[in-house]
Amino acid sequence: MIEDLPGVGKTTLAYCLAEAMDSDFKRIQFTSDLLPTDVTGVSIYDERERSFVFRKGPIFSNIVLADEINRATPKTQSSLLEVMDHGRVTIDGETYSVGEPFIVLATQNPVDYEGTFPLPESQMDRFLMRLQMGYPSMDSEMDILAGENAGYDDLEFSNPVSRDEIVNIRETVSKVYLEKSILEYILGIISATRTESEFKAGISVRGSLALKNAAQARALYYGRDFVLPEDVNQISSSVLSHRLNLRRPSSDAIEERRLVEGIVSRILAVVPQPK
């Protein structure tokens, strides 16, 4: 999940990441009139065959960009729940696999921005991380202004990662070693969110598994086959913050995000790291 104000490059980042992976890519522009069947697909009666034929929706791809996901209604947002959890879609009692690898990249504007609908907690819990873009540095924005403002189709990518490599990397991540003390450290952080009085509820089991997997991925990124406490510490805020809601929510979505991240940082400072 990439969340920030409009126009800072969320869609461009997601598109570039998708293009860097040599895989099938589909973009779904979420709007208030988008229907669940526009995402998953629909069964249409074929008069020649005298039977219903399933027409696959854009969710059937290796990499799916759900652009401005919170501009769609909660009913349409919920069409992603099954596929994000199990990599399959059930239509009219029939189940269809979307294939491997399967990654959902979503962009959204802050929930108090005009014309947006907040995502249900059950869906936010299915996103591994929430990231923010922020404004570019002065030098980066100068490069953007001085450039040719090329469109998406004009961007060139050398040596993209193949879909087989993505599958292999994912399998390798799951084999990165976690010592018992690291697992206890993860559980200590998770338990602290569940006893924090300012949160409506703590992190779910799905969230604790996400923290474990993200820590393994970070360790592999840095060339290690084992997880260090710093791997857990550095990615905890991105993995946990979007799964937590304040008991007394703020009227400003950006301010609430900062408050939640501040509490998570406080928890990380208190829970002792293994040596």
Coordinates of C-alpha atoms in Angstrom, one line a residue:
M1 CA 0.0 0.0 0.0
I2 CA 1.4 3.4 -1.1
E3 CA -0.4 6.2 0.6
D4 CA 0.1 9.9 0.1
L5 CA -1.4 13.1 -1.4
P6 CA -2.3 13.2 -5.1
G7 CA 0.4 14.0 -7.6
V8 CA 3.6 12.9 -5.7
G9 CA 4.3 9.9 -7.9
K10 CA 2.5 6.9 -6.3
T11 CA 1.2 5.5 -9.5
T12 CA 4.5 6.1 -11.3
L13 CA 6.4 4.2 -8.6
A14 CA 4.0 1.3 -8.7
Y15 CA 4.2 1.2 -12.5
C16 CA 8.0 1.3 -12.6
L17 CA 8.2 -1.5 -10.0
A18 CA 5.8 -3.6 -12.1
E19 CA 7.8 -3.0 -15.3
A20 CA 11.0 -3.9 -13.5
M21 CA 9.5 -7.4 -13.0
D22 CA 9.1 -9.1 -16.4
S23 CA 5.5 -10.2 -15.6
D24 CA 2.0 -9.7 -16.7
F25 CA 0.7 -6.3 -15.4
K26 CA -2.8 -4.8 -15.1
R27 CA -3.9 -1.5 -13.8
I28 CA -7.3 -1.0 -12.3
Q29 CA -8.5 2.6 -11.8
F30 CA -10.7 2.4 -8.8
T31 CA -13.7 4.8 -8.9
S32 CA -17.0 5.2 -7.1
D33 CA -18.9 3.4 -9.9
L34 CA -16.6 0.5 -10.2
L35 CA -18.3 -2.9 -9.6
P36 CA -16.8 -6.0 -8.0
T37 CA -17.3 -7.9 -11.2
D38 CA -15.2 -5.2 -13.0
V39 CA -12.3 -6.4 -10.9
T40 CA -12.8 -10.2 -10.6
G41 CA -14.7 -11.0 -13.8
V42 CA -18.2 -12.1 -14.7
S43 CA -20.0 -15.1 -16.1
I44 CA -21.8 -14.3 -19.4
Y45 CA -24.3 -16.5 -21.1
D46 CA -23.0 -17.8 -24.5
E47 CA -25.9 -18.4 -26.8
R48 CA -23.8 -20.6 -29.2
E49 CA -22.6 -22.8 -26.4
R50 CA -25.9 -22.5 -24.5
S51 CA -23.9 -22.1 -21.3
F52 CA -22.3 -19.5 -19.1
V53 CA -18.7 -18.6 -19.9
F54 CA -16.5 -16.9 -17.4
R55 CA -14.7 -13.7 -18.6
K56 CA -11.7 -13.0 -16.4
G57 CA -11.3 -9.6 -14.9
P58 CA -8.1 -7.5 -14.7
I59 CA -7.3 -9.2 -11.3
F60 CA -6.0 -12.1 -13.3
S61 CA -2.4 -10.9 -13.7
N62 CA 0.9 -11.4 -12.0
I63 CA 1.1 -7.8 -10.8
V64 CA -2.0 -5.7 -10.3
L65 CA -2.0 -2.0 -9.6
A66 CA -5.2 -1.0 -7.7
D67 CA -4.9 2.7 -8.3
E68 CA -6.6 5.0 -5.8
I69 CA -8.2 2.0 -4.2
N70 CA -10.1 4.1 -1.6
R71 CA -12.1 5.9 -4.3
A72 CA -14.2 2.8 -4.7
T73 CA -17.0 1.8 -2.5
P74 CA -16.3 -0.7 0.4
K75 CA -18.3 -3.4 -1.6
T76 CA -15.9 -3.1 -4.5
Q77 CA -12.9 -2.9 -2.2
S78 CA -13.9 -6.2 -0.6
S79 CA -13.7 -8.0 -4.0
L80 CA -9.9 -8.2 -3.3
L81 CA -10.2 -10.0 0.0
E82 CA -10.1 -13.6 -1.2
V83 CA -7.6 -13.1 -4.0
M84 CA -5.2 -11.2 -1.7
D85 CA -5.4 -13.9 0.9
H86 CA -5.4 -17.1 -1.2
G87 CA -4.5 -16.1 -4.8
R88 CA -7.9 -17.2 -6.2
V89 CA -11.3 -15.9 -7.1
T90 CA -14.6 -17.6 -6.5
I91 CA -17.4 -16.7 -9.0
D92 CA -20.8 -18.5 -9.1
G93 CA -19.4 -21.4 -7.0
E94 CA -16.4 -21.9 -9.2
T95 CA -12.8 -21.2 -8.0
Y96 CA -10.2 -19.8 -10.4
S97 CA -6.5 -19.4 -9.5
V98 CA -4.8 -16.1 -10.6
G99 CA -1.4 -17.8 -10.9
E100 CA 2.1 -17.1 -9.6
P101 CA 3.6 -14.8 -8.8
F102 CA 0.8 -12.6 -7.7
I103 CA 1.3 -9.2 -6.1
V104 CA -1.2 -6.4 -5.4
L105 CA 0.2 -2.9 -5.4
A106 CA -2.3 -0.3 -4.2
T107 CA -2.2 3.5 -4.1
Q108 CA -4.6 5.6 -2.0
N109 CA -5.1 9.2 -0.9
P110 CA -5.5 10.0 2.8
V111 CA -8.9 8.9 3.9
D112 CA -10.2 12.3 4.8
Y113 CA -9.5 13.5 1.2
E114 CA -12.6 14.4 -0.7
G115 CA -14.3 11.4 -2.5
T116 CA -12.6 8.6 -0.6
F117 CA -13.9 5.6 1.4
P118 CA -11.8 4.2 4.2
L119 CA -10.7 0.6 3.6
P120 CA -12.1 -2.0 6.1
E121 CA -9.6 -3.2 8.7
S122 CA -9.8 -6.8 7.3
Q123 CA -8.5 -5.5 4.0
M124 CA -5.8 -3.3 5.4
D125 CA -4.6 -6.3 7.3
R126 CA -3.9 -8.1 4.0
F127 CA -1.4 -5.5 2.8
L128 CA 2.2 -6.4 3.9
M129 CA 3.3 -2.8 4.2
R130 CA 2.1 0.8 4.0
L131 CA 4.6 3.2 2.6
Q132 CA 4.6 7.0 2.1
M133 CA 6.1 8.8 -0.9
G134 CA 6.6 12.3 0.5
Y135 CA 7.7 15.2 -1.7
P136 CA 10.9 14.7 -3.7
S137 CA 14.2 16.4 -2.7
M138 CA 15.0 19.7 -4.5
D139 CA 17.6 17.9 -6.7
S140 CA 15.2 15.2 -7.6
E141 CA 12.4 17.6 -8.5
M142 CA 14.8 19.7 -10.5
D143 CA 15.7 16.5 -12.5
I144 CA 11.9 15.9 -13.0
L145 CA 11.4 19.5 -14.2
A146 CA 14.4 19.4 -16.5
G147 CA 13.4 16.1 -18.0
E148 CA 11.2 15.3 -20.9
N149 CA 8.3 14.3 -18.7
A150 CA 8.1 10.9 -20.5
G151 CA 4.9 8.9 -20.2
Y152 CA 4.7 5.5 -18.8
D153 CA 5.1 3.8 -22.2
D154 CA 8.3 5.8 -22.9
L155 CA 10.2 4.5 -19.8
E156 CA 12.9 1.9 -20.5
F157 CA 13.9 -0.9 -18.1
S158 CA 17.1 -2.9 -18.6
N159 CA 17.5 -6.5 -17.2
P160 CA 14.1 -6.8 -15.6
V161 CA 13.6 -9.6 -13.1
S162 CA 11.8 -12.6 -14.5
R163 CA 8.7 -14.1 -13.0
D164 CA 10.6 -17.4 -12.3
E165 CA 13.2 -15.4 -10.4
I166 CA 10.5 -13.7 -8.3
V167 CA 9.1 -17.1 -7.4
N168 CA 12.6 -18.4 -6.5
I169 CA 13.3 -15.3 -4.4
R170 CA 10.0 -15.7 -2.5
E171 CA 10.9 -19.3 -1.8
T172 CA 14.3 -18.3 -0.6
V173 CA 12.9 -15.7 1.8
S174 CA 10.9 -18.3 3.6
K175 CA 14.1 -20.3 4.3
V176 CA 15.9 -17.4 6.0
Y177 CA 16.7 -18.5 9.5
L178 CA 15.1 -17.0 12.6
E179 CA 16.6 -17.8 16.0
K180 CA 14.2 -18.4 18.9
S181 CA 15.2 -15.1 20.5
I182 CA 14.2 -13.2 17.3
L183 CA 10.8 -14.9 17.3
E184 CA 10.4 -13.9 20.9
Y185 CA 11.4 -10.3 20.0
I186 CA 8.7 -10.3 17.3
L187 CA 6.1 -11.7 19.7
G188 CA 7.1 -9.1 22.3
I189 CA 6.4 -6.3 19.9
I190 CA 3.1 -7.8 18.8
S191 CA 2.0 -8.4 22.4
A192 CA 2.8 -4.8 23.3
T193 CA 0.3 -3.6 20.6
R194 CA -2.4 -5.8 22.1
T195 CA -2.0 -4.3 25.6
E196 CA -1.6 -0.7 24.4
S197 CA -4.6 1.2 25.7
E198 CA -4.6 3.8 22.9
F199 CA -5.3 1.1 20.2
K200 CA -8.8 -0.3 19.6
A201 CA -7.2 -3.7 19.0
G202 CA -3.7 -5.1 18.6
I203 CA -1.9 -6.8 15.8
S204 CA -3.5 -10.0 14.4
V205 CA -1.8 -13.3 13.8
R206 CA -1.7 -12.4 10.1
G207 CA 0.2 -9.2 11.1
S208 CA 2.7 -11.1 13.2
L209 CA 3.4 -13.4 10.3
A210 CA 3.8 -10.4 8.0
L211 CA 6.4 -8.9 10.4
K212 CA 8.3 -12.2 10.4
N213 CA 8.2 -12.5 6.6
A214 CA 9.2 -8.9 6.1
A215 CA 12.2 -9.3 8.4
Q216 CA 13.3 -12.4 6.5
A217 CA 13.1 -10.4 3.2
R218 CA 15.1 -7.6 4.6
A219 CA 17.8 -10.0 5.8
L220 CA 18.0 -11.6 2.4
Y221 CA 18.2 -8.1 0.8
Y222 CA 21.3 -7.4 2.8
G223 CA 22.9 -10.7 1.8
R224 CA 22.2 -12.7 5.0
D225 CA 20.6 -16.1 5.5
F226 CA 19.6 -15.2 9.1
V227 CA 17.5 -12.4 10.7
L228 CA 19.0 -9.8 13.0
P229 CA 17.0 -7.7 15.6
E230 CA 17.6 -4.6 13.4
D231 CA 15.8 -6.3 10.5
V232 CA 12.7 -6.5 12.7
N233 CA 13.1 -3.1 14.2
Q234 CA 13.6 -1.3 10.9
I235 CA 10.5 -2.6 9.1
S236 CA 8.1 -2.8 12.1
S237 CA 6.5 0.6 11.6
S238 CA 5.8 0.0 7.9
V239 CA 4.4 -3.4 8.6
L240 CA 2.3 -2.7 11.7
S241 CA 1.1 1.0 11.6
H242 CA -1.6 0.5 8.9
R243 CA -3.1 -2.4 10.9
L244 CA -3.6 -0.3 14.0
N245 CA -6.4 2.2 14.8
L246 CA -6.7 4.6 17.7
R247 CA -9.4 4.2 20.3
R248 CA -10.0 7.9 19.9
P249 CA -9.4 8.6 16.2
S250 CA -8.2 11.9 15.0
S251 CA -10.3 13.9 12.5
D252 CA -7.2 14.3 10.3
A253 CA -6.0 11.1 8.7
I254 CA -2.4 12.2 8.2
E255 CA -2.2 13.3 11.9
E256 CA -3.7 9.9 13.0
R257 CA -1.1 8.1 11.0
R258 CA 1.6 10.0 12.7
L259 CA 0.2 9.4 16.1
V260 CA 0.0 5.6 15.4
E261 CA 3.5 5.6 14.1
G262 CA 4.7 7.5 17.2
I263 CA 3.1 4.9 19.5
V264 CA 4.7 2.0 17.5
S265 CA 8.1 3.8 17.8
R266 CA 7.6 4.1 21.5
I267 CA 6.8 0.3 21.7
L268 CA 10.0 -0.5 19.7
A269 CA 12.0 1.7 22.2
V270 CA 10.6 -0.2 25.2
V271 CA 10.7 -3.9 24.0
P272 CA 14.2 -5.1 24.6
Q273 CA 16.1 -6.4 21.6
P274 CA 17.9 -9.8 21.9
K275 CA 21.7 -9.5 22.0

